[in-house]
Every structure is written in structure tokens, then in C-alpha cells.
Amino acid sequence: MEYDTIITVIAWLTLAAFLWSIHKDIAGLSERLARLEGSVDVLKDLFRTSMLGDSKSHG
């Protein structure tokens, strides 16, 4: 193989590894975001319940 071909193959492999790494990071990030969204929904429900309970006790 020529020197230029070897460098090109190494560059493509490095780029593929980098893109795979980013893909895994984004997948992990989207999973964490989904968990955070679920937690926020639970907190909103708890807040609504507490506000309804307060308004019933004052009414």
C-alpha cells in the first residue's frame, strides 16, 4: 500500500470511531433527558395535588 492510502484509511477509521462515540453519547443523553422529563411530570402532579388540597382546605 502507498503511504497516502494508509493515511486515508486511518483517517476514515478515526472519523468512524469518533462518530460512533458521539452516537453513544447522544443516546445516553436522550435517555437521561427522558428520565428528567418523567421526574418533572411527577413533580408537576405532586404540585397540582398539593395546590388542590390547599384550595379545598381553605374553601
mmCIF file of N, CA, C and O in Angstrom:
data_model
loop_
_atom_site.group_PDB
_atom_site.id
_atom_site.type_symbol
_atom_site.label_atom_id
_atom_site.label_comp_id
_atom_site.label_asym_id
_atom_site.label_seq_id
_atom_site.Cartn_x
_atom_site.Cartn_y
_atom_site.Cartn_z
ATOM 1 N N MET A 1 0.842 -1.189 0.000
ATOM 2 C CA MET A 1 0.000 0.000 0.000
ATOM 3 C C MET A 1 0.882 1.245 0.000
ATOM 4 O O MET A 1 1.948 1.241 0.598
ATOM 5 N N GLU A 2 0.342 2.280 -0.576
ATOM 6 C CA GLU A 2 1.070 3.544 -0.565
ATOM 7 C C GLU A 2 0.816 4.275 0.746
ATOM 8 O O GLU A 2 -0.171 4.037 1.442
ATOM 9 N N TYR A 3 1.710 5.165 1.039
ATOM 10 C CA TYR A 3 1.635 5.939 2.275
ATOM 11 C C TYR A 3 0.345 6.757 2.338
ATOM 12 O O TYR A 3 -0.320 6.803 3.382
ATOM 13 N N ASP A 4 -0.050 7.385 1.234
ATOM 14 C CA ASP A 4 -1.278 8.195 1.198
ATOM 15 C C ASP A 4 -2.516 7.341 1.460
ATOM 16 O O ASP A 4 -3.443 7.773 2.149
ATOM 17 N N THR A 5 -2.552 6.165 0.935
ATOM 18 C CA THR A 5 -3.697 5.267 1.129
ATOM 19 C C THR A 5 -3.810 4.855 2.593
ATOM 20 O O THR A 5 -4.908 4.812 3.152
ATOM 21 N N ILE A 6 -2.687 4.551 3.211
ATOM 22 C CA ILE A 6 -2.685 4.160 4.628
ATOM 23 C C ILE A 6 -3.203 5.315 5.479
ATOM 24 O O ILE A 6 -4.039 5.113 6.374
ATOM 25 N N ILE A 7 -2.734 6.523 5.223
ATOM 26 C CA ILE A 7 -3.180 7.694 5.976
ATOM 27 C C ILE A 7 -4.677 7.912 5.789
ATOM 28 O O ILE A 7 -5.416 8.203 6.739
ATOM 29 N N THR A 8 -5.177 7.732 4.565
ATOM 30 C CA THR A 8 -6.601 7.916 4.284
ATOM 31 C C THR A 8 -7.443 6.890 5.034
ATOM 32 O O THR A 8 -8.468 7.232 5.639
ATOM 33 N N VAL A 9 -7.004 5.646 5.037
ATOM 34 C CA VAL A 9 -7.741 4.592 5.745
ATOM 35 C C VAL A 9 -7.748 4.874 7.247
ATOM 36 O O VAL A 9 -8.789 4.756 7.909
ATOM 37 N N ILE A 10 -6.622 5.281 7.795
ATOM 38 C CA ILE A 10 -6.558 5.591 9.225
ATOM 39 C C ILE A 10 -7.458 6.777 9.557
ATOM 40 O O ILE A 10 -8.158 6.781 10.578
ATOM 41 N N ALA A 11 -7.476 7.780 8.685
ATOM 42 C CA ALA A 11 -8.334 8.944 8.923
ATOM 43 C C ALA A 11 -9.805 8.544 8.916
ATOM 44 O O ALA A 11 -10.584 8.994 9.772
ATOM 45 N N TRP A 12 -10.212 7.706 7.973
ATOM 46 C CA TRP A 12 -11.613 7.266 7.918
ATOM 47 C C TRP A 12 -11.983 6.426 9.136
ATOM 48 O O TRP A 12 -13.085 6.558 9.680
ATOM 49 N N LEU A 13 -11.089 5.558 9.575
ATOM 50 C CA LEU A 13 -11.363 4.744 10.762
ATOM 51 C C LEU A 13 -11.477 5.619 12.012
ATOM 52 O O LEU A 13 -12.338 5.389 12.868
ATOM 53 N N THR A 14 -10.607 6.623 12.106
ATOM 54 C CA THR A 14 -10.669 7.545 13.237
ATOM 55 C C THR A 14 -11.976 8.324 13.223
ATOM 56 O O THR A 14 -12.625 8.501 14.265
ATOM 57 N N LEU A 15 -12.387 8.784 12.054
ATOM 58 C CA LEU A 15 -13.656 9.511 11.932
ATOM 59 C C LEU A 15 -14.836 8.619 12.301
ATOM 60 O O LEU A 15 -15.748 9.047 13.018
ATOM 61 N N ALA A 16 -14.822 7.378 11.848
ATOM 62 C CA ALA A 16 -15.907 6.445 12.174
ATOM 63 C C ALA A 16 -15.972 6.192 13.683
ATOM 64 O O ALA A 16 -17.057 6.160 14.271
ATOM 65 N N ALA A 17 -14.815 6.025 14.316
ATOM 66 C CA ALA A 17 -14.786 5.809 15.766
ATOM 67 C C ALA A 17 -15.305 7.038 16.508
ATOM 68 O O ALA A 17 -16.059 6.909 17.487
ATOM 69 N N PHE A 18 -14.943 8.220 16.044
ATOM 70 C CA PHE A 18 -15.407 9.454 16.655
ATOM 71 C C PHE A 18 -16.925 9.581 16.527
ATOM 72 O O PHE A 18 -17.619 9.913 17.500
ATOM 73 N N LEU A 19 -17.453 9.303 15.333
ATOM 74 C CA LEU A 19 -18.898 9.403 15.122
ATOM 75 C C LEU A 19 -19.652 8.365 15.960
ATOM 76 O O LEU A 19 -20.732 8.645 16.484
ATOM 77 N N TRP A 20 -19.100 7.173 16.104
ATOM 78 C CA TRP A 20 -19.723 6.143 16.935
ATOM 79 C C TRP A 20 -19.755 6.584 18.398
ATOM 80 O O TRP A 20 -20.748 6.389 19.099
ATOM 81 N N SER A 21 -18.677 7.210 18.837
ATOM 82 C CA SER A 21 -18.613 7.712 20.203
ATOM 83 C C SER A 21 -19.671 8.791 20.434
ATOM 84 O O SER A 21 -20.355 8.791 21.463
ATOM 85 N N ILE A 22 -19.811 9.703 19.498
ATOM 86 C CA ILE A 22 -20.839 10.741 19.616
ATOM 87 C C ILE A 22 -22.233 10.120 19.621
ATOM 88 O O ILE A 22 -23.101 10.525 20.391
ATOM 89 N N HIS A 23 -22.437 9.107 18.787
ATOM 90 C CA HIS A 23 -23.734 8.427 18.734
ATOM 91 C C HIS A 23 -24.087 7.829 20.096
ATOM 92 O O HIS A 23 -25.210 7.978 20.577
ATOM 93 N N LYS A 24 -23.128 7.168 20.734
ATOM 94 C CA LYS A 24 -23.373 6.578 22.055
ATOM 95 C C LYS A 24 -23.647 7.652 23.093
ATOM 96 O O LYS A 24 -24.512 7.495 23.947
ATOM 97 N N ASP A 25 -22.906 8.762 23.022
ATOM 98 C CA ASP A 25 -23.109 9.857 23.977
ATOM 99 C C ASP A 25 -24.496 10.465 23.823
ATOM 100 O O ASP A 25 -25.167 10.766 24.814
ATOM 101 N N ILE A 26 -24.940 10.661 22.601
ATOM 102 C CA ILE A 26 -26.257 11.249 22.360
ATOM 103 C C ILE A 26 -27.359 10.293 22.809
ATOM 104 O O ILE A 26 -28.364 10.720 23.381
ATOM 105 N N ALA A 27 -27.173 9.007 22.587
ATOM 106 C CA ALA A 27 -28.165 8.027 23.049
ATOM 107 C C ALA A 27 -28.274 8.062 24.572
ATOM 108 O O ALA A 27 -29.381 8.040 25.126
ATOM 109 N N GLY A 28 -27.147 8.137 25.257
ATOM 110 C CA GLY A 28 -27.165 8.229 26.715
ATOM 111 C C GLY A 28 -27.800 9.516 27.187
ATOM 112 O O GLY A 28 -28.550 9.536 28.168
ATOM 113 N N LEU A 29 -27.522 10.602 26.470
ATOM 114 C CA LEU A 29 -28.088 11.895 26.838
ATOM 115 C C LEU A 29 -29.598 11.907 26.657
ATOM 116 O O LEU A 29 -30.330 12.433 27.506
ATOM 117 N N SER A 30 -30.084 11.310 25.584
ATOM 118 C CA SER A 30 -31.532 11.293 25.377
ATOM 119 C C SER A 30 -32.230 10.443 26.439
ATOM 120 O O SER A 30 -33.331 10.769 26.869
ATOM 121 N N GLU A 31 -31.563 9.377 26.887
ATOM 122 C CA GLU A 31 -32.131 8.564 27.964
ATOM 123 C C GLU A 31 -32.203 9.368 29.267
ATOM 124 O O GLU A 31 -33.213 9.340 29.973
ATOM 125 N N ARG A 32 -31.157 10.117 29.557
ATOM 126 C CA ARG A 32 -31.152 10.933 30.771
ATOM 127 C C ARG A 32 -32.204 12.031 30.690
ATOM 128 O O ARG A 32 -32.861 12.353 31.691
ATOM 129 N N LEU A 33 -32.378 12.597 29.512
ATOM 130 C CA LEU A 33 -33.383 13.633 29.324
ATOM 131 C C LEU A 33 -34.786 13.070 29.528
ATOM 132 O O LEU A 33 -35.644 13.732 30.122
ATOM 133 N N ALA A 34 -35.029 11.867 29.049
ATOM 134 C CA ALA A 34 -36.334 11.237 29.234
ATOM 135 C C ALA A 34 -36.615 11.005 30.716
ATOM 136 O O ALA A 34 -37.740 11.222 31.188
ATOM 137 N N ARG A 35 -35.595 10.573 31.460
ATOM 138 C CA ARG A 35 -35.779 10.384 32.900
ATOM 139 C C ARG A 35 -36.070 11.705 33.601
ATOM 140 O O ARG A 35 -36.916 11.773 34.487
ATOM 141 N N LEU A 36 -35.361 12.750 33.191
ATOM 142 C CA LEU A 36 -35.581 14.067 33.773
ATOM 143 C C LEU A 36 -36.993 14.567 33.467
ATOM 144 O O LEU A 36 -37.672 15.114 34.342
ATOM 145 N N GLU A 37 -37.441 14.341 32.255
ATOM 146 C CA GLU A 37 -38.792 14.745 31.874
ATOM 147 C C GLU A 37 -39.832 14.006 32.714
ATOM 148 O O GLU A 37 -40.823 14.601 33.162
ATOM 149 N N GLY A 38 -39.610 12.724 32.957
ATOM 150 C CA GLY A 38 -40.512 11.963 33.809
ATOM 151 C C GLY A 38 -40.533 12.490 35.227
ATOM 152 O O GLY A 38 -41.596 12.595 35.853
ATOM 153 N N SER A 39 -39.370 12.859 35.738
ATOM 154 C CA SER A 39 -39.301 13.409 37.097
ATOM 155 C C SER A 39 -40.039 14.736 37.193
ATOM 156 O O SER A 39 -40.731 15.006 38.177
ATOM 157 N N VAL A 40 -39.906 15.572 36.175
ATOM 158 C CA VAL A 40 -40.606 16.853 36.165
ATOM 159 C C VAL A 40 -42.115 16.633 36.119
ATOM 160 O O VAL A 40 -42.872 17.334 36.804
ATOM 161 N N ASP A 41 -42.568 15.657 35.348
ATOM 162 C CA ASP A 41 -44.001 15.348 35.306
ATOM 163 C C ASP A 41 -44.509 14.918 36.676
ATOM 164 O O ASP A 41 -45.597 15.323 37.097
ATOM 165 N N VAL A 42 -43.739 14.103 37.374
ATOM 166 C CA VAL A 42 -44.134 13.667 38.717
ATOM 167 C C VAL A 42 -44.208 14.868 39.655
ATOM 168 O O VAL A 42 -45.165 15.014 40.429
ATOM 169 N N LEU A 43 -43.219 15.754 39.578
ATOM 170 C CA LEU A 43 -43.239 16.942 40.434
ATOM 171 C C LEU A 43 -44.424 17.851 40.122
ATOM 172 O O LEU A 43 -45.042 18.413 41.029
ATOM 173 N N LYS A 44 -44.769 17.988 38.830
ATOM 174 C CA LYS A 44 -45.933 18.795 38.466
ATOM 175 C C LYS A 44 -47.206 18.192 39.034
ATOM 176 O O LYS A 44 -48.055 18.917 39.563
ATOM 177 N N ASP A 45 -47.321 16.863 38.953
ATOM 178 C CA ASP A 45 -48.513 16.208 39.509
ATOM 179 C C ASP A 45 -48.582 16.397 41.023
ATOM 180 O O ASP A 45 -49.659 16.656 41.569
ATOM 181 N N LEU A 46 -47.449 16.270 41.706
ATOM 182 C CA LEU A 46 -47.433 16.479 43.152
ATOM 183 C C LEU A 46 -47.797 17.916 43.510
ATOM 184 O O LEU A 46 -48.533 18.167 44.464
ATOM 185 N N PHE A 47 -47.302 18.857 42.723
ATOM 186 C CA PHE A 47 -47.606 20.267 42.969
ATOM 187 C C PHE A 47 -49.091 20.538 42.762
ATOM 188 O O PHE A 47 -49.727 21.215 43.567
ATOM 189 N N ARG A 48 -49.657 19.994 41.679
ATOM 190 C CA ARG A 48 -51.094 20.175 41.428
ATOM 191 C C ARG A 48 -51.921 19.573 42.555
ATOM 192 O O ARG A 48 -52.893 20.169 43.011
ATOM 193 N N THR A 49 -51.522 18.390 43.000
ATOM 194 C CA THR A 49 -52.256 17.732 44.078
ATOM 195 C C THR A 49 -52.176 18.557 45.359
ATOM 196 O O THR A 49 -53.174 18.722 46.056
ATOM 197 N N SER A 50 -51.013 19.092 45.647
ATOM 198 C CA SER A 50 -50.871 19.873 46.874
ATOM 199 C C SER A 50 -51.662 21.183 46.764
ATOM 200 O O SER A 50 -52.228 21.650 47.729
ATOM 201 N N MET A 51 -51.707 21.781 45.568
ATOM 202 C CA MET A 51 -52.456 23.022 45.380
ATOM 203 C C MET A 51 -53.956 22.748 45.475
ATOM 204 O O MET A 51 -54.699 23.545 46.061
ATOM 205 N N LEU A 52 -54.416 21.623 44.933
ATOM 206 C CA LEU A 52 -55.834 21.272 45.045
ATOM 207 C C LEU A 52 -56.206 20.996 46.487
ATOM 208 O O LEU A 52 -57.266 21.399 46.965
ATOM 209 N N GLY A 53 -55.303 20.328 47.208
ATOM 210 C CA GLY A 53 -55.555 20.046 48.614
ATOM 211 C C GLY A 53 -55.628 21.330 49.432
ATOM 212 O O GLY A 53 -56.471 21.477 50.304
ATOM 213 N N ASP A 54 -54.759 22.289 49.127
ATOM 214 C CA ASP A 54 -54.775 23.578 49.843
ATOM 215 C C ASP A 54 -56.045 24.356 49.548
ATOM 216 O O ASP A 54 -56.633 24.943 50.431
ATOM 217 N N SER A 55 -56.490 24.352 48.293
ATOM 218 C CA SER A 55 -57.675 25.125 47.938
ATOM 219 C C SER A 55 -58.939 24.509 48.534
ATOM 220 O O SER A 55 -59.860 25.205 48.917
ATOM 221 N N LYS A 56 -58.969 23.183 48.686
ATOM 222 C CA LYS A 56 -60.130 22.539 49.303
ATOM 223 C C LYS A 56 -60.185 22.822 50.796
ATOM 224 O O LYS A 56 -61.235 22.997 51.363
ATOM 225 N N SER A 57 -58.997 22.883 51.438
ATOM 226 C CA SER A 57 -58.986 23.121 52.866
ATOM 227 C C SER A 57 -59.328 24.577 53.200
ATOM 228 O O SER A 57 -59.808 24.859 54.272
ATOM 229 N N HIS A 58 -59.034 25.495 52.263
ATOM 230 C CA HIS A 58 -59.339 26.915 52.506
ATOM 231 C C HIS A 58 -60.742 27.273 52.052
ATOM 232 O O HIS A 58 -61.240 28.320 52.410
ATOM 233 N N GLY A 59 -61.363 26.433 51.232
ATOM 234 C CA GLY A 59 -62.665 26.776 50.657
ATOM 235 C C GLY A 59 -63.767 26.344 51.486
ATOM 236 O O GLY A 59 -64.599 26.661 52.136
#
